[in-house]
Amino acid sequence: MAFHLQCRDLHAGIAGKAILAGLTLDIKAGEIHALMGPNGSGKSTLANVLMGHPSYSVTGGTVTLDGDDDLALSASERALRGVFLAFQYPVEIAGVTVGKFLKRALELRQDKGKMNVTAYIKQLREAMTFMEIDQQFINRSLNEGFSGGEKKRMEVLQMLMLKPSLAILDETDSGLDIDALKVVAKGVNHLRGPGFGALIITHYQRILTQIVPDFVHIMYKGRIVTSGGRELVEVLESKGYDWVREQYGIEEEANEGAVARH
């Protein structure tokens, strides 16, 4: 199903601290967007705001999904509409197995009728094989005792099973070796098509050689300061964020080095 996410002049923050400062962004079905920027620029804040994290407050602007007010929906309601967030730090959930977790998530998303459990197990096993995840993980508590790479693969496994309209990947590539990165990228590329869009938040060029974006955005101090194609990544890689500051006349603050990561 086609979709269109629109952020207009978005202002938001957490615990009284303003972080997003007039951000505007459009993501349409079939598009892969990459979002880059230094620590503290607001990338993870944007991800959490789009997903409806209750700790974040929107103080201005709008977010619409297919013309409807996305900010009026809870996180679970957004998930049911097809928005998915792959966490930067996936949470361990003791006592809830991978198999039961995904089964319940799929049950909530289906329109009506009882789930075909046999078909579900077959689909899950096929997805796990595709993501090179041991089948024994079906009966393990979600993320409990998993390595960093296993947790990131598990996030993409959830994506493959849930088939979201919009996936937000918050530094899913962080901490992955080259082999694990290739597997994660393979999962995202498998979903790529006219009914799927993604926002890939990253610091590094390497994931964008595996998942080639249609658009690249550079974020600085809570807003997107420039956008372009894949070539923008190469410019940033060679010139660094000093180039962004000089190019767009962004002044440094005296305490910027102490800004917490958001």
mmCIF file of C-alpha atoms in Angstrom:
data_model
loop_
_atom_site.group_PDB
_atom_site.id
_atom_site.type_symbol
_atom_site.label_atom_id
_atom_site.label_comp_id
_atom_site.label_asym_id
_atom_site.label_seq_id
_atom_site.Cartn_x
_atom_site.Cartn_y
_atom_site.Cartn_z
ATOM 1 C CA MET A 1 0.000 0.000 0.000
ATOM 2 C CA ALA A 2 1.341 3.429 -0.977
ATOM 3 C CA PHE A 3 2.048 5.923 1.759
ATOM 4 C CA HIS A 4 3.421 9.419 2.229
ATOM 5 C CA LEU A 5 5.048 10.641 5.441
ATOM 6 C CA GLN A 6 5.379 14.399 5.767
ATOM 7 C CA CYS A 7 7.178 16.332 8.519
ATOM 8 C CA ARG A 8 6.690 20.075 8.392
ATOM 9 C CA ASP A 9 8.636 22.554 10.578
ATOM 10 C CA LEU A 10 8.885 19.916 13.312
ATOM 11 C CA HIS A 11 10.044 21.071 16.758
ATOM 12 C CA ALA A 12 10.497 18.532 19.562
ATOM 13 C CA GLY A 13 12.582 17.691 22.602
ATOM 14 C CA ILE A 14 12.869 15.699 25.783
ATOM 15 C CA ALA A 15 12.899 16.652 29.476
ATOM 16 C CA GLY A 16 12.512 20.326 28.600
ATOM 17 C CA LYS A 17 15.477 20.338 26.213
ATOM 18 C CA ALA A 18 14.707 21.447 22.638
ATOM 19 C CA ILE A 19 16.356 19.192 20.046
ATOM 20 C CA LEU A 20 14.456 19.283 16.752
ATOM 21 C CA ALA A 21 14.338 22.845 15.446
ATOM 22 C CA GLY A 22 12.161 23.161 12.374
ATOM 23 C CA LEU A 23 12.766 19.871 10.577
ATOM 24 C CA THR A 24 11.050 19.210 7.252
ATOM 25 C CA LEU A 25 11.130 15.814 5.517
ATOM 26 C CA ASP A 26 9.077 13.831 2.985
ATOM 27 C CA ILE A 27 9.257 10.063 2.554
ATOM 28 C CA LYS A 28 7.116 8.356 -0.069
ATOM 29 C CA ALA A 29 6.483 4.691 -0.776
ATOM 30 C CA GLY A 30 9.321 3.075 -2.684
ATOM 31 C CA GLU A 31 11.953 5.542 -1.431
ATOM 32 C CA ILE A 32 15.030 4.813 0.690
ATOM 33 C CA HIS A 33 16.294 7.865 2.597
ATOM 34 C CA ALA A 34 19.574 8.100 4.506
ATOM 35 C CA LEU A 35 19.962 10.545 7.394
ATOM 36 C CA MET A 36 23.447 11.514 8.567
ATOM 37 C CA GLY A 37 24.753 14.048 11.042
ATOM 38 C CA PRO A 38 27.090 14.445 14.021
ATOM 39 C CA ASN A 39 26.237 13.241 17.517
ATOM 40 C CA GLY A 40 23.695 15.501 19.166
ATOM 41 C CA SER A 41 22.130 16.674 15.896
ATOM 42 C CA GLY A 42 18.771 15.040 16.674
ATOM 43 C CA LYS A 43 18.738 11.929 14.477
ATOM 44 C CA SER A 44 17.609 9.489 17.181
ATOM 45 C CA THR A 45 15.193 12.085 18.538
ATOM 46 C CA LEU A 46 13.543 12.212 15.115
ATOM 47 C CA ALA A 47 13.272 8.417 15.057
ATOM 48 C CA ASN A 48 11.639 8.348 18.491
ATOM 49 C CA VAL A 49 9.270 11.191 17.680
ATOM 50 C CA LEU A 50 8.156 9.508 14.450
ATOM 51 C CA MET A 51 7.489 6.293 16.373
ATOM 52 C CA GLY A 52 5.622 8.071 19.183
ATOM 53 C CA HIS A 53 7.960 7.601 22.158
ATOM 54 C CA PRO A 54 6.028 9.099 25.092
ATOM 55 C CA SER A 55 9.099 10.731 26.667
ATOM 56 C CA TYR A 56 9.478 13.108 23.726
ATOM 57 C CA SER A 57 7.344 16.232 23.383
ATOM 58 C CA VAL A 58 6.416 17.851 20.079
ATOM 59 C CA THR A 59 6.240 21.619 20.550
ATOM 60 C CA GLY A 60 5.578 22.713 16.984
ATOM 61 C CA GLY A 61 5.019 21.598 13.433
ATOM 62 C CA THR A 62 3.176 18.617 11.986
ATOM 63 C CA VAL A 63 3.736 14.981 11.061
ATOM 64 C CA THR A 64 1.184 13.401 8.733
ATOM 65 C CA LEU A 65 0.902 9.913 7.283
ATOM 66 C CA ASP A 66 -1.263 9.762 4.171
ATOM 67 C CA GLY A 67 -2.708 13.121 5.214
ATOM 68 C CA ASP A 68 -3.717 11.975 8.705
ATOM 69 C CA ASP A 69 -2.272 13.474 11.896
ATOM 70 C CA ASP A 70 0.391 10.962 12.920
ATOM 71 C CA LEU A 71 1.154 12.798 16.165
ATOM 72 C CA ALA A 72 -2.337 12.031 17.476
ATOM 73 C CA LEU A 73 -1.575 8.297 17.425
ATOM 74 C CA SER A 74 0.122 6.234 20.117
ATOM 75 C CA ALA A 75 3.235 4.186 19.316
ATOM 76 C CA SER A 76 1.167 0.998 19.048
ATOM 77 C CA GLU A 77 -1.333 2.678 16.725
ATOM 78 C CA ARG A 78 1.488 3.855 14.477
ATOM 79 C CA ALA A 79 2.896 0.321 14.435
ATOM 80 C CA LEU A 80 -0.495 -1.024 13.373
ATOM 81 C CA ARG A 81 -0.463 1.492 10.514
ATOM 82 C CA GLY A 82 2.810 0.035 9.304
ATOM 83 C CA VAL A 83 5.501 2.183 10.927
ATOM 84 C CA PHE A 84 8.455 0.185 12.298
ATOM 85 C CA LEU A 85 11.475 1.282 14.331
ATOM 86 C CA ALA A 86 14.632 -0.848 14.449
ATOM 87 C CA PHE A 87 16.228 0.198 17.722
ATOM 88 C CA GLN A 88 19.759 1.451 18.128
ATOM 89 C CA TYR A 89 19.882 -0.519 21.393
ATOM 90 C CA PRO A 90 17.349 -3.400 21.190
ATOM 91 C CA VAL A 91 15.756 -4.247 24.535
ATOM 92 C CA GLU A 92 15.900 -7.695 26.135
ATOM 93 C CA ILE A 93 12.473 -9.121 27.034
ATOM 94 C CA ALA A 94 12.803 -12.027 29.441
ATOM 95 C CA GLY A 95 10.100 -14.698 29.283
ATOM 96 C CA VAL A 96 8.767 -13.727 25.844
ATOM 97 C CA THR A 97 10.143 -15.975 23.127
ATOM 98 C CA VAL A 98 10.955 -14.792 19.629
ATOM 99 C CA GLY A 99 8.288 -17.077 18.201
ATOM 100 C CA LYS A 100 5.519 -15.919 20.539
ATOM 101 C CA PHE A 101 6.480 -12.254 20.213
ATOM 102 C CA LEU A 102 6.264 -12.255 16.428
ATOM 103 C CA LYS A 103 3.120 -14.384 16.399
ATOM 104 C CA ARG A 104 1.306 -11.900 18.641
ATOM 105 C CA ALA A 105 2.545 -8.910 16.626
ATOM 106 C CA LEU A 106 1.259 -10.483 13.422
ATOM 107 C CA GLU A 107 -2.065 -11.395 15.018
ATOM 108 C CA LEU A 108 -2.603 -7.767 15.975
ATOM 109 C CA ARG A 109 -1.865 -6.593 12.439
ATOM 110 C CA GLN A 110 -4.100 -9.040 10.593
ATOM 111 C CA ASP A 111 -7.586 -7.813 9.769
ATOM 112 C CA LYS A 112 -9.636 -10.737 10.995
ATOM 113 C CA GLY A 113 -9.757 -14.488 11.353
ATOM 114 C CA LYS A 114 -7.510 -16.918 13.139
ATOM 115 C CA MET A 115 -3.839 -17.140 12.231
ATOM 116 C CA ASN A 116 -2.652 -20.198 10.343
ATOM 117 C CA VAL A 117 0.041 -21.273 12.805
ATOM 118 C CA THR A 118 1.583 -23.834 10.460
ATOM 119 C CA ALA A 119 2.003 -21.234 7.736
ATOM 120 C CA TYR A 120 3.382 -18.758 10.284
ATOM 121 C CA ILE A 121 6.053 -21.187 11.536
ATOM 122 C CA LYS A 122 7.052 -22.000 7.957
ATOM 123 C CA GLN A 123 7.352 -18.307 7.109
ATOM 124 C CA LEU A 124 9.354 -17.604 10.278
ATOM 125 C CA ARG A 125 11.778 -20.452 9.641
ATOM 126 C CA GLU A 126 12.308 -19.303 6.053
ATOM 127 C CA ALA A 127 12.972 -15.728 7.217
ATOM 128 C CA MET A 128 15.424 -16.948 9.865
ATOM 129 C CA THR A 129 17.283 -19.001 7.278
ATOM 130 C CA PHE A 130 17.414 -15.959 4.993
ATOM 131 C CA MET A 131 18.832 -13.850 7.855
ATOM 132 C CA GLU A 132 21.270 -16.634 8.827
ATOM 133 C CA ILE A 133 19.766 -16.956 12.329
ATOM 134 C CA ASP A 134 19.841 -20.320 14.123
ATOM 135 C CA GLN A 135 16.368 -21.906 14.267
ATOM 136 C CA GLN A 136 16.796 -22.484 18.022
ATOM 137 C CA PHE A 137 16.303 -18.743 18.539
ATOM 138 C CA ILE A 138 12.558 -19.260 18.003
ATOM 139 C CA ASN A 139 12.298 -20.564 21.566
ATOM 140 C CA ARG A 140 14.720 -18.115 23.182
ATOM 141 C CA SER A 141 13.583 -14.993 25.054
ATOM 142 C CA LEU A 142 13.695 -11.980 22.758
ATOM 143 C CA ASN A 143 17.232 -10.509 22.702
ATOM 144 C CA GLU A 144 18.105 -12.045 26.090
ATOM 145 C CA GLY A 145 21.759 -13.051 26.008
ATOM 146 C CA PHE A 146 22.031 -12.194 22.308
ATOM 147 C CA SER A 147 25.212 -10.646 20.960
ATOM 148 C CA GLY A 148 25.050 -7.166 19.450
ATOM 149 C CA GLY A 149 25.028 -8.589 15.936
ATOM 150 C CA GLU A 150 22.319 -11.119 16.803
ATOM 151 C CA LYS A 151 20.121 -8.346 18.193
ATOM 152 C CA LYS A 152 20.480 -6.306 15.005
ATOM 153 C CA ARG A 153 19.667 -9.329 12.829
ATOM 154 C CA MET A 154 16.637 -9.947 15.023
ATOM 155 C CA GLU A 155 15.414 -6.392 14.366
ATOM 156 C CA VAL A 156 15.565 -7.008 10.621
ATOM 157 C CA LEU A 157 13.919 -10.433 11.048
ATOM 158 C CA GLN A 158 10.984 -8.626 12.675
ATOM 159 C CA MET A 159 10.875 -6.289 9.666
ATOM 160 C CA LEU A 160 10.778 -9.212 7.253
ATOM 161 C CA MET A 161 7.907 -10.815 9.142
ATOM 162 C CA LEU A 162 5.853 -7.655 9.766
ATOM 163 C CA LYS A 163 6.458 -6.102 6.324
ATOM 164 C CA PRO A 164 6.046 -2.449 7.403
ATOM 165 C CA SER A 165 5.199 0.375 5.031
ATOM 166 C CA LEU A 166 7.868 2.573 6.627
ATOM 167 C CA ALA A 167 10.943 1.273 8.442
ATOM 168 C CA ILE A 168 13.139 3.570 10.509
ATOM 169 C CA LEU A 169 16.574 2.068 11.165
ATOM 170 C CA ASP A 170 18.318 3.907 13.990
ATOM 171 C CA GLU A 171 22.033 3.119 13.527
ATOM 172 C CA THR A 172 21.292 -0.537 12.898
ATOM 173 C CA ASP A 173 24.765 -0.803 11.353
ATOM 174 C CA SER A 174 26.618 0.285 14.508
ATOM 175 C CA GLY A 175 28.838 -2.403 15.974
ATOM 176 C CA LEU A 176 28.406 -4.820 13.070
ATOM 177 C CA ASP A 177 31.300 -6.547 11.344
ATOM 178 C CA ILE A 178 31.288 -6.651 7.557
ATOM 179 C CA ASP A 179 29.635 -10.084 7.331
ATOM 180 C CA ALA A 180 26.802 -9.167 9.721
ATOM 181 C CA LEU A 181 26.348 -5.857 7.889
ATOM 182 C CA LYS A 182 25.880 -7.692 4.596
ATOM 183 C CA VAL A 183 23.196 -9.923 6.131
ATOM 184 C CA VAL A 184 21.333 -6.937 7.635
ATOM 185 C CA ALA A 185 21.515 -5.086 4.306
ATOM 186 C CA LYS A 186 20.270 -8.200 2.488
ATOM 187 C CA GLY A 187 17.186 -8.199 4.720
ATOM 188 C CA VAL A 188 16.387 -4.536 4.075
ATOM 189 C CA ASN A 189 16.962 -4.871 0.323
ATOM 190 C CA HIS A 190 14.634 -7.874 0.260
ATOM 191 C CA LEU A 191 11.762 -5.582 1.303
ATOM 192 C CA ARG A 192 12.654 -2.860 -1.151
ATOM 193 C CA GLY A 193 9.844 -2.124 -3.581
ATOM 194 C CA PRO A 194 6.896 0.170 -4.389
ATOM 195 C CA GLY A 195 5.102 -0.506 -1.078
ATOM 196 C CA PHE A 196 8.088 -0.023 1.221
ATOM 197 C CA GLY A 197 10.007 3.049 2.337
ATOM 198 C CA ALA A 198 12.860 3.446 4.811
ATOM 199 C CA LEU A 199 14.759 6.062 6.778
ATOM 200 C CA ILE A 200 18.279 4.795 7.479
ATOM 201 C CA ILE A 201 20.005 6.731 10.253
ATOM 202 C CA THR A 202 23.754 6.186 10.164
ATOM 203 C CA HIS A 203 27.175 7.703 10.774
ATOM 204 C CA TYR A 204 28.946 5.562 8.220
ATOM 205 C CA GLN A 205 29.184 5.244 4.463
ATOM 206 C CA ARG A 206 29.608 1.471 4.504
ATOM 207 C CA ILE A 207 25.925 0.548 4.991
ATOM 208 C CA LEU A 208 25.002 2.908 2.157
ATOM 209 C CA THR A 209 27.180 0.925 -0.231
ATOM 210 C CA GLN A 210 25.047 -2.124 0.632
ATOM 211 C CA ILE A 211 21.671 -0.309 0.752
ATOM 212 C CA VAL A 212 21.940 2.403 -1.888
ATOM 213 C CA PRO A 213 19.673 5.332 -0.892
ATOM 214 C CA ASP A 214 17.539 7.385 -3.234
ATOM 215 C CA PHE A 215 18.011 10.486 -1.065
ATOM 216 C CA VAL A 216 20.622 11.543 1.496
ATOM 217 C CA HIS A 217 19.962 14.201 4.136
ATOM 218 C CA ILE A 218 22.463 15.915 6.420
ATOM 219 C CA MET A 219 21.115 16.913 9.815
ATOM 220 C CA TYR A 220 22.682 19.551 12.036
ATOM 221 C CA LYS A 221 21.359 21.171 15.207
ATOM 222 C CA GLY A 222 17.885 19.747 14.897
ATOM 223 C CA ARG A 223 17.148 20.381 11.240
ATOM 224 C CA ILE A 224 18.045 19.085 7.806
ATOM 225 C CA VAL A 225 20.492 21.549 6.288
ATOM 226 C CA THR A 226 21.004 19.906 2.895
ATOM 227 C CA SER A 227 19.765 16.965 0.846
ATOM 228 C CA GLY A 228 20.980 15.206 -2.261
ATOM 229 C CA GLY A 229 21.775 11.850 -3.786
ATOM 230 C CA ARG A 230 24.369 9.186 -3.046
ATOM 231 C CA GLU A 231 27.155 11.587 -4.021
ATOM 232 C CA LEU A 232 26.479 13.643 -0.882
ATOM 233 C CA VAL A 233 27.763 10.750 1.242
ATOM 234 C CA GLU A 234 31.069 10.793 -0.601
ATOM 235 C CA VAL A 235 31.438 14.558 -0.128
ATOM 236 C CA LEU A 236 30.749 14.189 3.587
ATOM 237 C CA GLU A 237 33.189 11.292 3.863
ATOM 238 C CA SER A 238 35.995 13.322 2.301
ATOM 239 C CA LYS A 239 35.309 16.740 3.848
ATOM 240 C CA GLY A 240 33.649 15.952 7.172
ATOM 241 C CA TYR A 241 31.106 18.018 9.076
ATOM 242 C CA ASP A 242 33.363 21.086 9.058
ATOM 243 C CA TRP A 243 32.353 21.390 5.400
ATOM 244 C CA VAL A 244 28.681 21.401 6.419
ATOM 245 C CA ARG A 245 29.264 24.146 8.979
ATOM 246 C CA GLU A 246 31.211 26.285 6.532
ATOM 247 C CA GLN A 247 28.898 25.661 3.586
ATOM 248 C CA TYR A 248 25.742 26.569 5.469
ATOM 249 C CA GLY A 249 27.081 29.170 7.891
ATOM 250 C CA ILE A 250 26.395 27.184 11.047
ATOM 251 C CA GLU A 251 28.083 28.673 14.091
ATOM 252 C CA GLU A 252 29.567 26.441 16.770
ATOM 253 C CA GLU A 253 28.497 26.834 20.379
ATOM 254 C CA ALA A 254 31.092 26.937 23.105
ATOM 255 C CA ASN A 255 29.671 23.882 24.872
ATOM 256 C CA GLU A 256 28.776 21.890 21.763
ATOM 257 C CA GLY A 257 31.360 19.232 22.486
ATOM 258 C CA ALA A 258 29.510 18.397 25.693
ATOM 259 C CA VAL A 259 26.117 17.950 24.059
ATOM 260 C CA ALA A 260 24.541 14.618 24.944
ATOM 261 C CA ARG A 261 23.808 12.181 22.182
ATOM 262 C CA HIS A 262 20.253 12.358 20.857
#
